[in-house]
Amino acid sequence: MKARDLMVDVATVRPEDPAEILVELLRDPEARVVAVVKDGGEAVGILTEEDLLGALLPSYVLADKSLAGVLEEKAEETCRQRLHGRRISDVVDLRRRGRQTVQPDDTLIEVGAAMARSNEPGVLVVEGRQVLGAITVGRLLEALLRR
């Protein structure tokens, strides 16, 4: 089995798109990743549920867990405000990590190695510079562990 056989369609966004769109795209539990692309479809990076969570939470909550209770009463309002009127590139550092991609003809073990190196819940399948789809850890494990 090759990456092309396991990949699924992936939602795409551009760095200048409104950050609020990430909430809608990642609402589906199966959609663990979103591809960030340039206007021509060239891969810029990958965004995960964890990236969205990091963008929603104020830094003081991440720095000191005892302060999380302070936010609880108005959590939804505060989280939404952190995205309102901002672009994706404003809330997530797209350069913070090397983006691991795989080719359509890569084996499942090559896909797994790319995921392990990136420590992300998925990788983009790219041909040339164009995003074709994505493979999540769950899909990969299911394929690797079938009997």
GROMACS .gro file of C-alpha atoms in nm:
model
  147
    1MET     CA    1   0.000   0.000   0.000
    2LYS     CA    2   0.123   0.349  -0.084
    3ALA     CA    3   0.051   0.696   0.054
    4ARG     CA    4  -0.184   0.768  -0.238
    5ASP     CA    5  -0.399   0.470  -0.134
    6LEU     CA    6  -0.435   0.592   0.224
    7MET     CA    7  -0.460   0.969   0.185
    8VAL     CA    8  -0.786   1.157   0.221
    9ASP     CA    9  -0.890   1.498   0.099
   10VAL     CA   10  -0.765   1.776   0.322
   11ALA     CA   11  -0.910   2.121   0.374
   12THR     CA   12  -0.682   2.399   0.258
   13VAL     CA   13  -0.639   2.754   0.381
   14ARG     CA   14  -0.407   3.040   0.289
   15PRO     CA   15  -0.195   3.226   0.544
   16GLU     CA   16  -0.401   3.541   0.488
   17ASP     CA   17  -0.739   3.370   0.544
   18PRO     CA   18  -0.938   3.464   0.857
   19ALA     CA   19  -0.820   3.258   1.156
   20GLU     CA   20  -1.181   3.191   1.259
   21ILE     CA   21  -1.217   2.951   0.967
   22LEU     CA   22  -0.993   2.704   1.152
   23VAL     CA   23  -1.261   2.651   1.414
   24GLU     CA   24  -1.508   2.536   1.149
   25LEU     CA   25  -1.257   2.322   0.959
   26LEU     CA   26  -1.126   2.142   1.268
   27ARG     CA   27  -1.467   2.092   1.430
   28ASP     CA   28  -1.493   1.750   1.262
   29PRO     CA   29  -1.305   1.497   1.480
   30GLU     CA   30  -1.177   1.323   1.166
   31ALA     CA   31  -1.020   1.646   1.037
   32ARG     CA   32  -0.708   1.659   1.251
   33VAL     CA   33  -0.506   1.865   1.005
   34VAL     CA   34  -0.549   2.148   0.757
   35ALA     CA   35  -0.309   2.224   0.473
   36VAL     CA   36  -0.181   2.580   0.440
   37VAL     CA   37  -0.113   2.664   0.078
   38LYS     CA   38  -0.013   2.958  -0.138
   39ASP     CA   39  -0.256   3.086  -0.402
   40GLY     CA   40  -0.126   2.834  -0.658
   41GLY     CA   41  -0.179   2.538  -0.424
   42GLU     CA   42   0.186   2.505  -0.318
   43ALA     CA   43   0.227   2.366   0.033
   44VAL     CA   44   0.331   2.619   0.297
   45GLY     CA   45   0.264   2.407   0.604
   46ILE     CA   46   0.024   2.204   0.808
   47LEU     CA   47  -0.200   2.315   1.093
   48THR     CA   48  -0.330   2.082   1.360
   49GLU     CA   49  -0.592   2.081   1.631
   50GLU     CA   50  -0.307   2.145   1.874
   51ASP     CA   51  -0.206   2.458   1.680
   52LEU     CA   52  -0.562   2.588   1.708
   53LEU     CA   53  -0.572   2.515   2.079
   54GLY     CA   54  -0.243   2.697   2.129
   55ALA     CA   55  -0.380   2.998   1.939
   56LEU     CA   56  -0.699   3.004   2.147
   57LEU     CA   57  -0.541   2.991   2.491
   58PRO     CA   58  -0.376   3.300   2.639
   59SER     CA   59  -0.004   3.258   2.708
   60TYR     CA   60  -0.053   3.310   3.083
   61VAL     CA   61  -0.267   2.994   3.095
   62LEU     CA   62   0.004   2.797   2.919
   63ALA     CA   63   0.272   2.935   3.149
   64ASP     CA   64   0.088   2.877   3.479
   65LYS     CA   65  -0.187   2.615   3.502
   66SER     CA   66  -0.319   2.767   3.825
   67LEU     CA   67  -0.435   3.066   3.618
   68ALA     CA   68  -0.659   2.850   3.400
   69GLY     CA   69  -0.939   2.881   3.656
   70VAL     CA   70  -0.934   3.258   3.613
   71LEU     CA   71  -1.031   3.219   3.248
   72GLU     CA   72  -1.297   2.952   3.292
   73GLU     CA   73  -1.598   3.178   3.342
   74LYS     CA   74  -1.551   3.363   3.016
   75ALA     CA   75  -1.351   3.101   2.826
   76GLU     CA   76  -1.563   3.087   2.511
   77GLU     CA   77  -1.571   3.464   2.472
   78THR     CA   78  -1.198   3.500   2.536
   79CYS     CA   79  -1.104   3.221   2.295
   80ARG     CA   80  -1.321   3.356   2.016
   81GLN     CA   81  -1.180   3.707   2.066
   82ARG     CA   82  -0.827   3.575   2.023
   83LEU     CA   83  -0.915   3.479   1.663
   84HIS     CA   84  -1.155   3.759   1.571
   85GLY     CA   85  -1.024   3.985   1.293
   86ARG     CA   86  -0.691   3.804   1.271
   87ARG     CA   87  -0.535   3.606   0.989
   88ILE     CA   88  -0.408   3.251   1.014
   89SER     CA   89  -0.050   3.377   0.983
   90ASP     CA   90  -0.116   3.609   1.281
   91VAL     CA   91  -0.216   3.334   1.523
   92VAL     CA   92   0.000   3.038   1.418
   93ASP     CA   93   0.373   3.046   1.346
   94LEU     CA   94   0.390   2.857   1.018
   95ARG     CA   95   0.771   2.854   1.035
   96ARG     CA   96   0.800   2.703   1.381
   97ARG     CA   97   0.872   2.356   1.254
   98GLY     CA   98   0.992   2.185   0.943
   99ARG     CA   99   0.698   2.062   0.747
  100GLN     CA  100   0.721   1.694   0.677
  101THR     CA  101   0.556   1.585   0.356
  102VAL     CA  102   0.537   1.255   0.179
  103GLN     CA  103   0.512   1.160  -0.186
  104PRO     CA  104   0.215   0.967  -0.329
  105ASP     CA  105   0.433   0.659  -0.392
  106ASP     CA  106   0.590   0.649  -0.044
  107THR     CA  107   0.533   0.330   0.153
  108LEU     CA  108   0.339   0.327   0.478
  109ILE     CA  109   0.665   0.285   0.671
  110GLU     CA  110   0.806   0.596   0.500
  111VAL     CA  111   0.486   0.781   0.594
  112GLY     CA  112   0.518   0.663   0.953
  113ALA     CA  113   0.881   0.774   0.970
  114ALA     CA  114   0.786   1.121   0.842
  115MET     CA  115   0.512   1.147   1.107
  116ALA     CA  116   0.746   1.034   1.383
  117ARG     CA  117   1.008   1.292   1.275
  118SER     CA  118   0.753   1.572   1.268
  119ASN     CA  119   0.574   1.471   1.589
  120GLU     CA  120   0.249   1.580   1.424
  121PRO     CA  121  -0.085   1.396   1.401
  122GLY     CA  122  -0.063   1.388   1.023
  123VAL     CA  123   0.139   1.461   0.711
  124LEU     CA  124   0.055   1.615   0.377
  125VAL     CA  125   0.084   1.409   0.061
  126VAL     CA  126   0.250   1.634  -0.195
  127GLU     CA  127   0.339   1.583  -0.559
  128GLY     CA  128   0.580   1.842  -0.691
  129ARG     CA  129   0.469   2.129  -0.473
  130GLN     CA  130   0.095   2.061  -0.489
  131VAL     CA  131  -0.100   1.921  -0.195
  132LEU     CA  132  -0.295   1.610  -0.293
  133GLY     CA  133  -0.426   1.506   0.048
  134ALA     CA  134  -0.329   1.412   0.402
  135ILE     CA  135  -0.275   1.105   0.614
  136THR     CA  136  -0.345   1.111   0.987
  137VAL     CA  137  -0.185   0.892   1.251
  138GLY     CA  138  -0.516   0.713   1.306
  139ARG     CA  139  -0.551   0.617   0.940
  140LEU     CA  140  -0.189   0.505   0.925
  141LEU     CA  141  -0.215   0.291   1.238
  142GLU     CA  142  -0.535   0.132   1.112
  143ALA     CA  143  -0.363   0.037   0.785
  144LEU     CA  144  -0.044  -0.086   0.952
  145LEU     CA  145  -0.220  -0.297   1.213
  146ARG     CA  146  -0.487  -0.462   0.998
  147ARG     CA  147  -0.492  -0.836   1.026
   0.00000   0.00000   0.00000
